[in-house]
Amino acid sequence: MQAVAAESPAGLKAPSHLMYADIDPFVRTDDLTTKEVIQLFVKMRHADQQYRDSLNNGRKENETFFLRKMRANDDANLKILDNIIQKHGWPQKSVFGEEAAYTAWLVIWHHRGKRSVLCRHFDLMEKSVNAGEMSATLFQRIKDQVEMLSPDQIDY
């Protein structure tokens, strides 16, 4: 009898660099309370920053490892953020707090070389700025970056 491999989650090609992430990109977010979403943003921020700090302060021979971990965590955080946004919209300061709102921006910012990522939630971010729920300065950085990138840099 031949063993059958389990199917990977939808949209995941095996092997994936997401296996190097320190945060589970497939965490279910649809049933989380506001407090649990806030706690998830804290974990996302930690995953986002820990290897950036190490890259800047660590030993040169560990650079490849740190870069791999950063990329995996960035992509895992983006998957989580996309799921949070599906349920709650763009994270509002008044609901989730300043740190969570900043972390949401940071997740998008760390994909600034991909116009498709910057544009994905652009309208939601713009509405949040207009409602006073997102930093206008941070949004302007996204807007400037979108204008610098050509449309042919969209990932399909």
mmCIF file of C-alpha atoms in Angstrom:
data_model
loop_
_atom_site.group_PDB
_atom_site.id
_atom_site.type_symbol
_atom_site.label_atom_id
_atom_site.label_comp_id
_atom_site.label_asym_id
_atom_site.label_seq_id
_atom_site.Cartn_x
_atom_site.Cartn_y
_atom_site.Cartn_z
ATOM 1 C CA MET A 1 0.000 0.000 0.000
ATOM 2 C CA GLN A 2 1.342 3.401 -1.004
ATOM 3 C CA ALA A 3 1.293 6.246 1.528
ATOM 4 C CA VAL A 4 -0.658 9.320 0.513
ATOM 5 C CA ALA A 5 0.816 12.687 1.404
ATOM 6 C CA ALA A 6 -1.423 15.133 3.168
ATOM 7 C CA GLU A 7 -2.487 18.073 1.051
ATOM 8 C CA SER A 8 -0.846 21.362 1.837
ATOM 9 C CA PRO A 9 -3.058 24.328 2.728
ATOM 10 C CA ALA A 10 -4.576 26.134 -0.245
ATOM 11 C CA GLY A 11 -2.142 28.336 -2.092
ATOM 12 C CA LEU A 12 0.943 26.834 -0.431
ATOM 13 C CA LYS A 13 3.517 25.224 -2.653
ATOM 14 C CA ALA A 14 5.695 22.699 -0.882
ATOM 15 C CA PRO A 15 8.336 23.158 0.300
ATOM 16 C CA SER A 16 7.657 26.698 1.355
ATOM 17 C CA HIS A 17 9.897 29.266 2.966
ATOM 18 C CA LEU A 18 6.986 29.832 5.378
ATOM 19 C CA MET A 19 8.245 26.800 7.280
ATOM 20 C CA TYR A 20 11.014 29.079 8.573
ATOM 21 C CA ALA A 21 8.550 31.573 10.052
ATOM 22 C CA ASP A 22 8.370 32.005 13.802
ATOM 23 C CA ILE A 23 4.652 32.712 13.635
ATOM 24 C CA ASP A 24 1.977 30.431 12.213
ATOM 25 C CA PRO A 25 0.765 31.960 8.922
ATOM 26 C CA PHE A 26 -2.325 29.754 9.028
ATOM 27 C CA VAL A 27 -3.562 30.835 12.446
ATOM 28 C CA ARG A 28 -7.341 31.166 12.392
ATOM 29 C CA THR A 29 -8.322 34.759 12.984
ATOM 30 C CA ASP A 30 -12.043 34.738 12.269
ATOM 31 C CA ASP A 31 -13.085 33.696 15.791
ATOM 32 C CA LEU A 32 -10.638 35.863 17.740
ATOM 33 C CA THR A 33 -11.829 38.495 20.189
ATOM 34 C CA THR A 34 -10.494 42.040 19.902
ATOM 35 C CA LYS A 35 -8.142 41.336 22.807
ATOM 36 C CA GLU A 36 -6.846 38.186 21.081
ATOM 37 C CA VAL A 37 -6.291 40.105 17.837
ATOM 38 C CA ILE A 38 -4.303 42.697 19.787
ATOM 39 C CA GLN A 39 -2.200 39.897 21.301
ATOM 40 C CA LEU A 40 -1.676 38.464 17.819
ATOM 41 C CA PHE A 41 -0.412 41.856 16.623
ATOM 42 C CA VAL A 42 2.108 41.805 19.494
ATOM 43 C CA LYS A 43 3.367 38.404 18.286
ATOM 44 C CA MET A 44 3.466 39.666 14.702
ATOM 45 C CA ARG A 45 5.530 42.687 15.745
ATOM 46 C CA HIS A 46 7.948 40.475 17.648
ATOM 47 C CA ALA A 47 8.348 38.134 14.656
ATOM 48 C CA ASP A 48 8.791 41.162 12.404
ATOM 49 C CA GLN A 49 11.526 42.818 14.415
ATOM 50 C CA GLN A 50 13.620 40.107 16.046
ATOM 51 C CA TYR A 51 15.766 39.184 13.023
ATOM 52 C CA ARG A 52 15.983 42.758 11.766
ATOM 53 C CA ASP A 53 17.544 43.623 15.103
ATOM 54 C CA SER A 54 19.835 40.590 14.822
ATOM 55 C CA LEU A 55 20.785 41.501 11.256
ATOM 56 C CA ASN A 56 21.842 44.955 12.360
ATOM 57 C CA ASN A 57 23.553 43.839 15.576
ATOM 58 C CA GLY A 58 24.569 40.259 14.837
ATOM 59 C CA ARG A 59 27.543 38.545 13.324
ATOM 60 C CA LYS A 60 28.048 38.752 9.558
ATOM 61 C CA GLU A 61 28.214 34.959 9.132
ATOM 62 C CA ASN A 62 24.594 34.695 10.345
ATOM 63 C CA GLU A 63 23.263 37.152 7.739
ATOM 64 C CA THR A 64 21.813 34.480 5.412
ATOM 65 C CA PHE A 65 19.952 32.875 8.302
ATOM 66 C CA PHE A 66 18.581 36.220 9.511
ATOM 67 C CA LEU A 67 17.442 37.205 6.006
ATOM 68 C CA ARG A 68 15.668 33.859 5.534
ATOM 69 C CA LYS A 69 13.868 34.253 8.846
ATOM 70 C CA MET A 70 12.924 37.876 8.090
ATOM 71 C CA ARG A 71 11.432 36.983 4.703
ATOM 72 C CA ALA A 72 9.514 34.037 6.129
ATOM 73 C CA ASN A 73 8.151 36.128 9.002
ATOM 74 C CA ASP A 74 7.250 38.987 6.643
ATOM 75 C CA ASP A 75 5.244 36.667 4.407
ATOM 76 C CA ALA A 76 3.618 34.872 7.351
ATOM 77 C CA ASN A 77 2.627 38.227 8.869
ATOM 78 C CA LEU A 78 1.142 39.341 5.554
ATOM 79 C CA LYS A 79 -1.041 36.219 5.393
ATOM 80 C CA ILE A 80 -2.224 36.840 8.954
ATOM 81 C CA LEU A 81 -2.867 40.534 8.301
ATOM 82 C CA ASP A 82 -4.873 39.720 5.160
ATOM 83 C CA ASN A 83 -7.071 37.410 7.259
ATOM 84 C CA ILE A 84 -7.517 40.006 9.992
ATOM 85 C CA ILE A 85 -8.494 42.605 7.384
ATOM 86 C CA GLN A 86 -11.055 40.234 5.853
ATOM 87 C CA LYS A 87 -12.805 40.058 9.214
ATOM 88 C CA HIS A 88 -12.204 43.518 10.714
ATOM 89 C CA GLY A 89 -11.140 45.818 7.893
ATOM 90 C CA TRP A 90 -7.964 47.875 8.234
ATOM 91 C CA PRO A 91 -6.894 47.762 11.929
ATOM 92 C CA GLN A 92 -8.218 50.928 13.562
ATOM 93 C CA LYS A 93 -6.279 52.688 16.321
ATOM 94 C CA SER A 94 -9.482 53.191 18.320
ATOM 95 C CA VAL A 95 -10.234 49.456 18.275
ATOM 96 C CA PHE A 96 -6.865 47.700 18.366
ATOM 97 C CA GLY A 97 -4.548 50.453 19.634
ATOM 98 C CA GLU A 98 -1.632 52.432 18.213
ATOM 99 C CA GLU A 99 0.819 49.531 18.298
ATOM 100 C CA ALA A 100 -1.459 47.180 16.348
ATOM 101 C CA ALA A 101 -2.224 49.883 13.773
ATOM 102 C CA TYR A 102 1.495 50.582 13.400
ATOM 103 C CA THR A 103 2.285 46.865 13.118
ATOM 104 C CA ALA A 104 -0.284 46.530 10.310
ATOM 105 C CA TRP A 105 1.454 49.339 8.439
ATOM 106 C CA LEU A 106 4.857 47.788 9.137
ATOM 107 C CA VAL A 107 3.768 44.463 7.652
ATOM 108 C CA ILE A 108 2.721 46.223 4.446
ATOM 109 C CA TRP A 109 5.843 48.416 4.446
ATOM 110 C CA HIS A 110 8.129 45.410 4.559
ATOM 111 C CA HIS A 111 6.635 44.398 1.190
ATOM 112 C CA ARG A 112 7.242 47.834 -0.311
ATOM 113 C CA GLY A 113 9.004 46.370 -3.330
ATOM 114 C CA LYS A 114 5.758 44.697 -4.407
ATOM 115 C CA ARG A 115 3.263 47.145 -5.828
ATOM 116 C CA SER A 116 0.469 44.556 -5.608
ATOM 117 C CA VAL A 117 0.894 44.308 -1.830
ATOM 118 C CA LEU A 118 0.996 48.077 -1.401
ATOM 119 C CA CYS A 119 -2.159 48.474 -3.489
ATOM 120 C CA ARG A 120 -4.088 45.554 -1.985
ATOM 121 C CA HIS A 121 -5.372 47.528 1.006
ATOM 122 C CA PHE A 122 -4.619 51.038 -0.265
ATOM 123 C CA ASP A 123 -8.259 52.201 -0.243
ATOM 124 C CA LEU A 124 -8.818 50.863 3.274
ATOM 125 C CA MET A 125 -5.687 52.620 4.515
ATOM 126 C CA GLU A 126 -6.760 55.867 2.849
ATOM 127 C CA LYS A 127 -10.207 55.679 4.487
ATOM 128 C CA SER A 128 -8.547 55.019 7.838
ATOM 129 C CA VAL A 129 -6.340 58.079 7.429
ATOM 130 C CA ASN A 130 -9.375 60.215 6.568
ATOM 131 C CA ALA A 131 -11.143 58.890 9.683
ATOM 132 C CA GLY A 132 -8.111 59.643 11.886
ATOM 133 C CA GLU A 133 -7.521 55.922 12.455
ATOM 134 C CA MET A 134 -4.146 55.687 10.714
ATOM 135 C CA SER A 135 -1.103 57.928 10.607
ATOM 136 C CA ALA A 136 -1.209 60.214 7.571
ATOM 137 C CA THR A 137 2.601 60.272 7.554
ATOM 138 C CA LEU A 138 2.839 56.491 7.350
ATOM 139 C CA PHE A 139 0.189 56.339 4.651
ATOM 140 C CA GLN A 140 2.080 58.978 2.648
ATOM 141 C CA ARG A 141 5.129 56.686 2.669
ATOM 142 C CA ILE A 142 2.995 53.915 1.147
ATOM 143 C CA LYS A 143 1.534 56.340 -1.391
ATOM 144 C CA ASP A 144 4.984 57.603 -2.386
ATOM 145 C CA GLN A 145 6.259 54.060 -2.791
ATOM 146 C CA VAL A 146 3.289 53.054 -4.978
ATOM 147 C CA GLU A 147 3.992 56.014 -7.246
ATOM 148 C CA MET A 148 7.660 55.000 -7.557
ATOM 149 C CA LEU A 149 6.880 51.417 -8.582
ATOM 150 C CA SER A 150 5.679 50.706 -12.082
ATOM 151 C CA PRO A 151 2.479 48.726 -12.713
ATOM 152 C CA ASP A 152 4.510 45.872 -14.239
ATOM 153 C CA GLN A 153 5.793 45.082 -10.747
ATOM 154 C CA ILE A 154 2.435 43.593 -9.805
ATOM 155 C CA ASP A 155 2.602 39.973 -8.686
ATOM 156 C CA TYR A 156 -0.057 37.736 -10.171
#
